[in-house]
Amino acid sequence: MTDVLAPIDLHPLLGTRRSSRLFDPAHTVSDAELTALLEAARWSPSAGNSQPWSFVVTRRGDLGHDAFVQRLAPGNALWAPSASALIVALCRVGDDENRNTYAAYDLGQSVAHLTVQAQALGLNVRQFAGFDKDGLAADLEVPAEWKVTTGVAVGRIHQSVPVDLDPALQERDAAPRERRRLDEFVFAGRFGQPHA
Amino acid sequence: MTDVLAPIDLHPLLGTRRSSRLFDPAHTVSDAELTALLEAARWSPSAGNSQPWSFVVTRRGDLGHDAFVQRLAPGNALWAPSASALIVALCRVGDDENRNTYAAYDLGQSVAHLTVQAQALGLNVRQFAGFDKDGLAADLEVPAEWKVTTGVAVGRIHQSVPVDLDPALQERDAAPRERRRLDEFVFAGRFGQPHA
């Protein structure tokens, strides 16, 4: 984990992205913005064009949003309620007779496309997994062949740091992004042999 | 499946993307381009920053590329060998004591970021799953906690259709892209209830 900055030759939508927790609780996301995000998710690729994704959308102030907030793990309850929208991302895993082994992979792609579109609109996305998925699946009457997988928080980052913001959150958000070096995960010839 | 065109308000890197099979067999991908693609994958988000991805890179002409081609299912053997690079995408699923349930999801995100960067460089990506994964895992000496998941073909689309190109491939590539309508997978309040 030596490199801490995204390289400058990445497309700016990718290179400048980060998953901030510092959502502005005064911001609202418009219908047009939400539609653009979901259209981005829609047009992502999937195995055999199976499109094994669905989304339950809640905006701050909705009853659905409150229900989702009630299911959050304590760590996420510190910041996620300030997001303008909390989206439940589900993938269709199928059943024993017809299992889709690429459902989670394709949902990940779909949310990634949503995230890039959000970045293009000046919005911030932070995904999270810490919530009561079984409880939320019951709340939302999710069929057995679908799996509640992640939460997707969407909103705007605070333009200036508010005085009442949890200092621990600020600190975590100001930390440099870290990733494994390329030679730790890009190989040639066989697994583990760094690509030249 | 009524809508066949991406909406115009999507960012062009997302709205104009498609997974073409019409790779130009004369094109080669440069080191700098490959690095940019892998940097995009690198900087994608993941659960707890676990980064559960790795990639084995082969370029047309490499021994590794030939080995991958030998493992392709017949349908993919028609087009994938013409791609400039074939990348094996793996995710770290862990073991029974320490299972990463978001590994496939996060690998999907990582490949999606790679795909957006490819689009920004004028390159085409088509992912595929039809190949002998166990055989390739053995070829590459992949450890048990890692899972060969997809193949990622990267290259340039033919600028003009060559006369010897399989007409069936051309036809499939010229077909309009189709997706489920938003109201089929975007819900509010509960699963299955269309979002207004």
Tab-separated table of C-alpha atoms in Angstrom:
chain	number	residue	atom	x	y	z
A	1	MET	CA	0.000	0.000	0.000
A	2	THR	CA	2.587	2.548	-1.008
A	3	ASP	CA	0.774	4.588	-3.645
A	4	VAL	CA	-1.796	6.905	-2.220
A	5	LEU	CA	-2.833	9.089	-5.133
A	6	ALA	CA	-4.725	8.174	-8.254
A	7	PRO	CA	-2.526	8.559	-11.312
A	8	ILE	CA	-3.054	11.632	-13.414
A	9	ASP	CA	-3.696	9.735	-16.634
A	10	LEU	CA	-6.971	8.247	-15.452
A	11	HIS	CA	-10.174	9.740	-16.794
A	12	PRO	CA	-11.153	12.385	-14.214
A	13	LEU	CA	-14.505	10.694	-13.524
A	14	LEU	CA	-12.508	7.722	-12.233
A	15	GLY	CA	-9.351	9.361	-10.928
A	16	THR	CA	-11.008	11.985	-8.754
A	17	ARG	CA	-13.774	9.769	-7.382
A	18	ARG	CA	-13.861	8.870	-3.755
A	19	SER	CA	-16.505	7.448	-1.424
A	20	SER	CA	-17.012	10.350	0.941
A	21	ARG	CA	-19.142	10.080	4.073
A	22	LEU	CA	-19.541	13.857	4.340
A	23	PHE	CA	-23.011	14.185	2.830
A	24	ASP	CA	-24.782	17.517	2.992
A	25	PRO	CA	-28.049	16.911	4.898
A	26	ALA	CA	-29.596	19.999	3.294
A	27	HIS	CA	-29.173	18.737	-0.273
A	28	THR	CA	-31.940	17.003	-2.187
A	29	VAL	CA	-31.509	14.914	-5.310
A	30	SER	CA	-33.870	15.659	-8.197
A	31	ASP	CA	-36.027	13.222	-10.158
A	32	ALA	CA	-33.928	13.916	-13.253
A	33	GLU	CA	-30.708	13.143	-11.405
A	34	LEU	CA	-32.092	9.907	-9.986
A	35	THR	CA	-33.316	8.883	-13.426
A	36	ALA	CA	-29.894	9.521	-14.946
A	37	LEU	CA	-28.238	7.401	-12.252
A	38	LEU	CA	-30.644	4.534	-12.805
A	39	GLU	CA	-30.328	4.788	-16.598
A	40	ALA	CA	-26.573	4.430	-16.161
A	41	ALA	CA	-27.149	1.300	-14.082
A	42	ARG	CA	-29.602	0.056	-16.684
A	43	TRP	CA	-27.214	0.264	-19.630
A	44	SER	CA	-24.346	-1.549	-17.954
A	45	PRO	CA	-23.325	-4.931	-19.417
A	46	SER	CA	-24.255	-8.289	-17.919
A	47	ALA	CA	-23.773	-11.990	-18.620
A	48	GLY	CA	-26.061	-12.897	-21.512
A	49	ASN	CA	-27.741	-9.499	-21.000
A	50	SER	CA	-29.437	-11.034	-17.946
A	51	GLN	CA	-29.643	-7.637	-16.179
A	52	PRO	CA	-29.892	-9.312	-12.766
A	53	TRP	CA	-30.333	-6.094	-10.804
A	54	SER	CA	-33.073	-4.115	-9.149
A	55	PHE	CA	-33.114	-1.061	-6.935
A	56	VAL	CA	-35.425	0.183	-4.228
A	57	VAL	CA	-35.066	3.949	-4.100
A	58	THR	CA	-35.668	6.036	-0.990
A	59	ARG	CA	-35.111	9.739	-0.561
A	60	ARG	CA	-34.475	11.518	2.706
A	61	GLY	CA	-37.871	12.320	4.153
A	62	ASP	CA	-39.616	9.277	2.617
A	63	LEU	CA	-41.085	6.614	4.872
A	64	GLY	CA	-38.941	4.087	3.006
A	65	HIS	CA	-35.859	6.103	3.841
A	66	ASP	CA	-36.713	6.067	7.535
A	67	ALA	CA	-37.248	2.301	7.374
A	68	PHE	CA	-33.832	1.820	5.770
A	69	VAL	CA	-32.185	4.062	8.371
A	70	GLN	CA	-33.681	1.901	11.132
A	71	ARG	CA	-31.827	-1.095	9.656
A	72	LEU	CA	-28.380	0.536	9.498
A	73	ALA	CA	-25.452	-0.764	11.506
A	74	PRO	CA	-24.250	1.822	14.073
A	75	GLY	CA	-21.184	2.822	12.043
A	76	ASN	CA	-23.254	3.637	8.982
A	77	ALA	CA	-25.987	5.312	11.003
A	78	LEU	CA	-23.449	8.097	11.719
A	79	TRP	CA	-23.361	9.325	8.136
A	80	ALA	CA	-25.788	7.527	5.789
A	81	PRO	CA	-28.945	9.336	6.983
A	82	SER	CA	-27.462	12.601	5.679
A	83	ALA	CA	-27.333	11.283	2.111
A	84	SER	CA	-30.040	12.639	-0.177
A	85	ALA	CA	-31.037	9.136	-1.278
A	86	LEU	CA	-30.398	5.634	0.019
A	87	ILE	CA	-30.841	2.975	-2.632
A	88	VAL	CA	-31.144	-0.727	-1.864
A	89	ALA	CA	-29.271	-2.728	-4.523
A	90	LEU	CA	-30.494	-6.283	-5.132
A	91	CYS	CA	-29.329	-9.041	-7.431
A	92	ARG	CA	-31.283	-11.962	-8.817
A	93	VAL	CA	-29.429	-15.044	-7.640
A	94	GLY	CA	-32.178	-17.371	-8.860
A	95	ASP	CA	-33.008	-20.688	-7.229
A	96	ASP	CA	-31.353	-24.103	-6.964
A	97	GLU	CA	-32.574	-25.109	-10.407
A	98	ASN	CA	-31.496	-21.931	-12.114
A	99	ARG	CA	-28.665	-20.233	-10.257
A	100	ASN	CA	-27.130	-17.051	-11.729
A	101	THR	CA	-23.496	-17.205	-10.659
A	102	TYR	CA	-22.782	-13.775	-12.152
A	103	ALA	CA	-25.589	-11.910	-10.404
A	104	ALA	CA	-23.442	-10.208	-7.770
A	105	TYR	CA	-20.696	-9.446	-10.292
A	106	ASP	CA	-23.175	-7.834	-12.670
A	107	LEU	CA	-24.882	-5.872	-9.902
A	108	GLY	CA	-21.443	-4.548	-8.950
A	109	GLN	CA	-20.936	-3.405	-12.523
A	110	SER	CA	-24.338	-1.781	-12.613
A	111	VAL	CA	-23.697	0.192	-9.413
A	112	ALA	CA	-20.269	1.174	-10.748
A	113	HIS	CA	-21.891	2.676	-13.844
A	114	LEU	CA	-24.361	4.487	-11.571
A	115	THR	CA	-21.413	5.816	-9.585
A	116	VAL	CA	-19.624	7.164	-12.660
A	117	GLN	CA	-22.814	8.916	-13.772
A	118	ALA	CA	-23.173	10.395	-10.269
A	119	GLN	CA	-19.618	11.699	-10.501
A	120	ALA	CA	-20.501	13.298	-13.863
A	121	LEU	CA	-23.416	15.076	-12.158
A	122	GLY	CA	-21.280	16.327	-9.274
A	123	LEU	CA	-22.851	13.876	-6.865
A	124	ASN	CA	-21.081	11.633	-4.377
A	125	VAL	CA	-21.777	7.924	-3.919
A	126	ARG	CA	-20.748	5.799	-0.994
A	127	GLN	CA	-21.721	2.135	-0.965
A	128	PHE	CA	-22.136	0.205	2.245
A	129	ALA	CA	-22.924	-3.294	3.394
A	130	GLY	CA	-23.433	-2.768	7.129
A	131	PHE	CA	-27.181	-3.073	7.590
A	132	ASP	CA	-29.718	-5.731	8.523
A	133	LYS	CA	-30.269	-7.257	5.098
A	134	ASP	CA	-32.710	-9.932	6.228
A	135	GLY	CA	-34.741	-7.352	8.118
A	136	LEU	CA	-34.812	-4.984	5.174
A	137	ALA	CA	-35.680	-7.837	2.780
A	138	ALA	CA	-38.686	-8.576	5.010
A	139	ASP	CA	-39.661	-4.886	5.136
A	140	LEU	CA	-39.531	-4.697	1.334
A	141	GLU	CA	-41.195	-8.092	0.680
A	142	VAL	CA	-38.243	-9.246	-1.422
A	143	PRO	CA	-38.839	-12.564	-3.257
A	144	ALA	CA	-36.521	-15.476	-2.406
A	145	GLU	CA	-34.705	-15.443	-5.756
A	146	TRP	CA	-33.542	-11.874	-5.118
A	147	LYS	CA	-30.825	-10.930	-2.640
A	148	VAL	CA	-30.442	-7.623	-0.854
A	149	THR	CA	-26.745	-6.973	-1.466
A	150	THR	CA	-25.589	-3.415	-0.772
A	151	GLY	CA	-26.787	0.050	0.064
A	152	VAL	CA	-25.936	2.975	-2.185
A	153	ALA	CA	-25.877	6.416	-0.589
A	154	VAL	CA	-26.150	9.333	-3.026
A	155	GLY	CA	-25.871	13.012	-2.316
A	156	ARG	CA	-23.702	16.068	-2.330
A	157	ILE	CA	-20.534	16.524	-0.338
A	158	HIS	CA	-20.557	19.427	2.110
A	159	GLN	CA	-19.115	22.482	0.421
A	160	SER	CA	-17.616	23.574	3.736
A	161	VAL	CA	-17.174	21.489	6.834
A	162	PRO	CA	-20.023	22.217	9.250
A	163	VAL	CA	-19.022	22.905	12.830
A	164	ASP	CA	-21.206	20.149	14.252
A	165	LEU	CA	-19.785	17.372	12.043
A	166	ASP	CA	-18.321	14.379	13.875
A	167	PRO	CA	-14.522	14.973	13.857
A	168	ALA	CA	-13.881	11.227	13.471
A	169	LEU	CA	-15.814	11.217	10.189
A	170	GLN	CA	-13.877	14.221	8.931
A	171	GLU	CA	-10.598	12.556	9.760
A	172	ARG	CA	-11.479	9.325	7.973
A	173	ASP	CA	-12.568	11.269	4.917
A	174	ALA	CA	-9.428	13.365	4.782
A	175	ALA	CA	-7.147	10.310	4.844
A	176	PRO	CA	-5.400	9.542	1.556
A	177	ARG	CA	-6.902	6.768	-0.563
A	178	GLU	CA	-4.800	3.621	-0.539
A	179	ARG	CA	-4.635	0.699	-2.910
A	180	ARG	CA	-2.396	-2.298	-3.520
A	181	ARG	CA	0.358	-1.683	-6.044
A	182	LEU	CA	-0.240	-2.956	-9.590
A	183	ASP	CA	2.484	-5.600	-9.241
A	184	GLU	CA	0.565	-7.084	-6.322
A	185	PHE	CA	-2.484	-7.970	-8.417
A	186	VAL	CA	-1.573	-7.747	-12.124
A	187	PHE	CA	0.080	-10.929	-13.326
A	188	ALA	CA	1.397	-12.531	-16.498
A	189	GLY	CA	1.875	-16.190	-17.378
A	190	ARG	CA	0.682	-17.458	-14.027
A	191	PHE	CA	-1.029	-16.231	-10.885
A	192	GLY	CA	1.392	-14.315	-8.642
A	193	GLN	CA	3.993	-13.524	-11.306
A	194	PRO	CA	4.012	-9.739	-11.796
A	195	HIS	CA	3.208	-8.451	-15.250
A	196	ALA	CA	6.246	-6.705	-16.707
B	1	MET	CA	-37.730	-4.633	-23.457
B	2	THR	CA	-39.174	-1.723	-25.383
B	3	ASP	CA	-36.417	0.869	-25.163
B	4	VAL	CA	-33.477	0.139	-27.398
B	5	LEU	CA	-31.400	3.301	-27.275
B	6	ALA	CA	-29.424	4.716	-24.425
B	7	PRO	CA	-30.888	8.030	-23.310
B	8	ILE	CA	-29.119	11.139	-24.434
B	9	ASP	CA	-28.593	12.506	-20.940
B	10	LEU	CA	-26.164	9.788	-19.948
B	11	HIS	CA	-22.479	10.639	-19.841
B	12	PRO	CA	-21.143	9.669	-23.288
B	13	LEU	CA	-18.632	7.201	-21.817
B	14	LEU	CA	-21.627	5.251	-20.508
B	15	GLY	CA	-24.310	6.014	-23.083
B	16	THR	CA	-22.289	5.142	-26.173
B	17	ARG	CA	-20.579	2.064	-24.762
B	18	ARG	CA	-21.363	-1.340	-26.142
B	19	SER	CA	-19.707	-4.744	-25.937
B	20	SER	CA	-18.718	-5.277	-29.556
B	21	ARG	CA	-17.324	-8.578	-30.816
B	22	LEU	CA	-15.817	-6.935	-33.918
B	23	PHE	CA	-12.222	-6.637	-32.738
B	24	ASP	CA	-9.555	-5.591	-35.224
B	25	PRO	CA	-6.983	-8.428	-35.320
B	26	ALA	CA	-4.311	-6.015	-36.579
B	27	HIS	CA	-4.540	-3.716	-33.563
B	28	THR	CA	-2.170	-3.930	-30.626
B	29	VAL	CA	-2.714	-2.386	-27.209
B	30	SER	CA	0.185	-0.428	-25.733
B	31	ASP	CA	1.773	-0.795	-22.301
B	32	ALA	CA	0.518	2.669	-21.402
B	33	GLU	CA	-3.043	1.795	-22.376
B	34	LEU	CA	-2.961	-1.449	-20.391
B	35	THR	CA	-1.575	0.383	-17.390
B	36	ALA	CA	-4.341	2.983	-17.561
B	37	LEU	CA	-6.986	0.236	-17.704
B	38	LEU	CA	-5.506	-1.551	-14.712
B	39	GLU	CA	-5.121	1.698	-12.764
B	40	ALA	CA	-8.824	2.324	-13.330
B	41	ALA	CA	-9.582	-1.146	-11.950
B	42	ARG	CA	-7.244	-0.457	-9.070
B	43	TRP	CA	-8.935	2.716	-7.907
B	44	SER	CA	-12.465	1.326	-7.879
B	45	PRO	CA	-14.204	1.046	-4.500
B	46	SER	CA	-14.612	-2.190	-2.537
B	47	ALA	CA	-16.087	-3.398	0.735
B	48	GLY	CA	-13.757	-2.262	3.512
B	49	ASN	CA	-11.219	-1.446	0.777
B	50	SER	CA	-10.574	-5.187	0.499
B	51	GLN	CA	-9.642	-4.898	-3.212
B	52	PRO	CA	-10.473	-8.577	-3.810
B	53	TRP	CA	-9.384	-8.583	-7.456
B	54	SER	CA	-6.484	-9.713	-9.555
B	55	PHE	CA	-5.861	-9.896	-13.282
B	56	VAL	CA	-3.749	-12.122	-15.479
B	57	VAL	CA	-2.951	-10.154	-18.613
B	58	THR	CA	-2.232	-11.737	-21.990
B	59	ARG	CA	-1.687	-9.973	-25.292
B	60	ARG	CA	-2.284	-11.469	-28.713
B	61	GLY	CA	0.941	-13.258	-29.627
B	62	ASP	CA	1.888	-14.145	-26.026
B	63	LEU	CA	2.087	-17.771	-24.987
B	64	GLY	CA	-0.407	-16.940	-22.245
B	65	HIS	CA	-2.821	-15.611	-24.839
B	66	ASP	CA	-2.633	-18.839	-26.821
B	67	ALA	CA	-3.247	-20.822	-23.641
B	68	PHE	CA	-6.341	-18.741	-22.865
B	69	VAL	CA	-7.619	-19.139	-26.432
B	70	GLN	CA	-7.352	-22.924	-26.079
B	71	ARG	CA	-9.749	-22.724	-23.129
B	72	LEU	CA	-12.455	-20.679	-24.891
B	73	ALA	CA	-15.924	-22.082	-25.510
B	74	PRO	CA	-16.675	-22.399	-29.254
B	75	GLY	CA	-18.915	-19.326	-29.361
B	76	ASN	CA	-16.229	-17.098	-27.890
B	77	ALA	CA	-13.469	-18.683	-29.972
B	78	LEU	CA	-15.114	-17.011	-32.991
B	79	TRP	CA	-14.252	-13.496	-31.903
B	80	ALA	CA	-12.145	-13.307	-28.714
B	81	PRO	CA	-8.810	-14.295	-30.351
B	82	SER	CA	-9.001	-11.093	-32.431
B	83	ALA	CA	-8.954	-8.905	-29.330
B	84	SER	CA	-5.622	-7.212	-28.635
B	85	ALA	CA	-5.588	-8.464	-25.030
B	86	LEU	CA	-7.471	-11.111	-23.097
B	87	ILE	CA	-7.454	-10.528	-19.371
B	88	VAL	CA	-8.436	-13.161	-16.805
B	89	ALA	CA	-10.368	-11.503	-13.975
B	90	LEU	CA	-10.217	-13.247	-10.595
B	91	CYS	CA	-11.783	-12.489	-7.239
B	92	ARG	CA	-10.629	-13.504	-3.785
B	93	VAL	CA	-13.496	-15.486	-2.321
B	94	GLY	CA	-11.430	-16.562	0.683
B	95	ASP	CA	-11.939	-19.844	2.502
B	96	ASP	CA	-14.574	-21.330	4.810
B	97	GLU	CA	-13.170	-19.484	7.814
B	98	ASN	CA	-12.943	-16.136	6.099
B	99	ARG	CA	-15.379	-15.864	3.211
B	100	ASN	CA	-15.609	-12.565	1.295
B	101	THR	CA	-19.225	-12.385	0.216
B	102	TYR	CA	-18.612	-9.181	-1.765
B	103	ALA	CA	-15.675	-10.479	-3.825
B	104	ALA	CA	-17.595	-11.034	-7.064
B	105	TYR	CA	-19.529	-7.776	-6.637
B	106	ASP	CA	-16.331	-5.800	-6.136
B	107	LEU	CA	-14.562	-7.497	-9.034
B	108	GLY	CA	-17.532	-6.517	-11.205
B	109	GLN	CA	-17.083	-2.915	-10.111
B	110	SER	CA	-13.389	-3.050	-10.809
B	111	VAL	CA	-13.905	-4.370	-14.339
B	112	ALA	CA	-16.605	-1.746	-14.898
B	113	HIS	CA	-14.123	1.006	-14.025
B	114	LEU	CA	-11.611	-0.618	-16.390
B	115	THR	CA	-14.286	-0.604	-19.091
B	116	VAL	CA	-15.064	3.095	-18.652
B	117	GLN	CA	-11.352	3.915	-18.903
B	118	ALA	CA	-11.122	1.779	-22.072
B	119	GLN	CA	-14.010	3.734	-23.537
B	120	ALA	CA	-12.169	6.975	-22.715
B	121	LEU	CA	-9.146	5.658	-24.649
B	122	GLY	CA	-11.235	4.671	-27.678
B	123	LEU	CA	-10.904	0.983	-26.863
B	124	ASN	CA	-13.652	-1.619	-26.825
B	125	VAL	CA	-14.223	-4.129	-24.019
B	126	ARG	CA	-16.314	-7.262	-24.196
B	127	GLN	CA	-16.522	-9.480	-21.140
B	128	PHE	CA	-17.255	-13.179	-21.412
B	129	ALA	CA	-17.786	-16.149	-19.169
B	130	GLY	CA	-17.739	-19.012	-21.662
B	131	PHE	CA	-14.396	-20.691	-21.095
B	132	ASP	CA	-12.994	-23.609	-19.121
B	133	LYS	CA	-12.383	-21.852	-15.819
B	134	ASP	CA	-11.095	-24.884	-13.951
B	135	GLY	CA	-8.707	-25.679	-16.781
B	136	LEU	CA	-7.451	-22.125	-16.938
B	137	ALA	CA	-7.111	-21.979	-13.133
B	138	ALA	CA	-4.884	-25.059	-13.354
B	139	ASP	CA	-2.851	-23.527	-16.223
B	140	LEU	CA	-2.308	-20.369	-14.173
B	141	GLU	CA	-1.693	-22.115	-10.833
B	142	VAL	CA	-4.461	-20.133	-9.150
B	143	PRO	CA	-4.614	-20.573	-5.338
B	144	ALA	CA	-7.800	-22.062	-3.890
B	145	GLU	CA	-8.963	-18.817	-2.266
B	146	TRP	CA	-9.073	-17.100	-5.663
B	147	LYS	CA	-11.735	-17.740	-8.279
B	148	VAL	CA	-11.362	-17.337	-12.035
B	149	THR	CA	-14.526	-15.367	-12.777
B	150	THR	CA	-14.643	-13.717	-16.212
B	151	GLY	CA	-12.586	-12.941	-19.266
B	152	VAL	CA	-12.129	-9.358	-20.413
B	153	ALA	CA	-11.375	-8.831	-24.099
B	154	VAL	CA	-9.829	-5.458	-24.957
B	155	GLY	CA	-9.072	-4.029	-28.362
B	156	ARG	CA	-10.152	-1.745	-31.125
B	157	ILE	CA	-13.307	-2.133	-33.164
B	158	HIS	CA	-12.791	-2.590	-36.910
B	159	GLN	CA	-12.933	0.787	-38.583
B	160	SER	CA	-14.520	-0.817	-41.648
B	161	VAL	CA	-16.079	-4.243	-41.828
B	162	PRO	CA	-13.574	-6.690	-43.354
B	163	VAL	CA	-14.917	-8.873	-46.130
B	164	ASP	CA	-13.945	-12.100	-44.389
B	165	LEU	CA	-15.745	-11.330	-41.137
B	166	ASP	CA	-18.334	-13.879	-40.048
B	167	PRO	CA	-21.710	-12.397	-41.130
B	168	ALA	CA	-23.406	-13.826	-38.022
B	169	LEU	CA	-21.062	-11.819	-35.791
B	170	GLN	CA	-21.754	-8.672	-37.787
B	171	GLU	CA	-25.472	-9.185	-37.470
B	172	ARG	CA	-25.351	-9.699	-33.698
B	173	ASP	CA	-23.226	-6.616	-33.302
B	174	ALA	CA	-25.498	-4.434	-35.411
B	175	ALA	CA	-28.581	-5.366	-33.371
B	176	PRO	CA	-29.930	-2.602	-31.142
B	177	ARG	CA	-29.039	-2.831	-27.458
B	178	GLU	CA	-31.978	-3.850	-25.295
B	179	ARG	CA	-32.665	-3.416	-21.630
B	180	ARG	CA	-35.574	-3.827	-19.231
B	181	ARG	CA	-37.584	-0.646	-18.708
B	182	LEU	CA	-36.843	1.338	-15.552
B	183	ASP	CA	-40.259	0.528	-14.089
B	184	GLU	CA	-39.374	-3.168	-14.270
B	185	PHE	CA	-36.467	-2.887	-11.850
B	186	VAL	CA	-36.663	0.458	-10.016
B	187	PHE	CA	-39.003	0.273	-7.065
B	188	ALA	CA	-40.226	2.366	-4.148
B	189	GLY	CA	-41.640	1.324	-0.788
B	190	ARG	CA	-41.456	-2.389	-1.535
B	191	PHE	CA	-39.986	-4.767	-4.086
B	192	GLY	CA	-41.998	-4.817	-7.318
B	193	GLN	CA	-43.750	-1.496	-6.803
B	194	PRO	CA	-42.553	0.874	-9.535
B	195	HIS	CA	-40.846	4.068	-8.417
B	196	ALA	CA	-42.931	7.063	-9.448
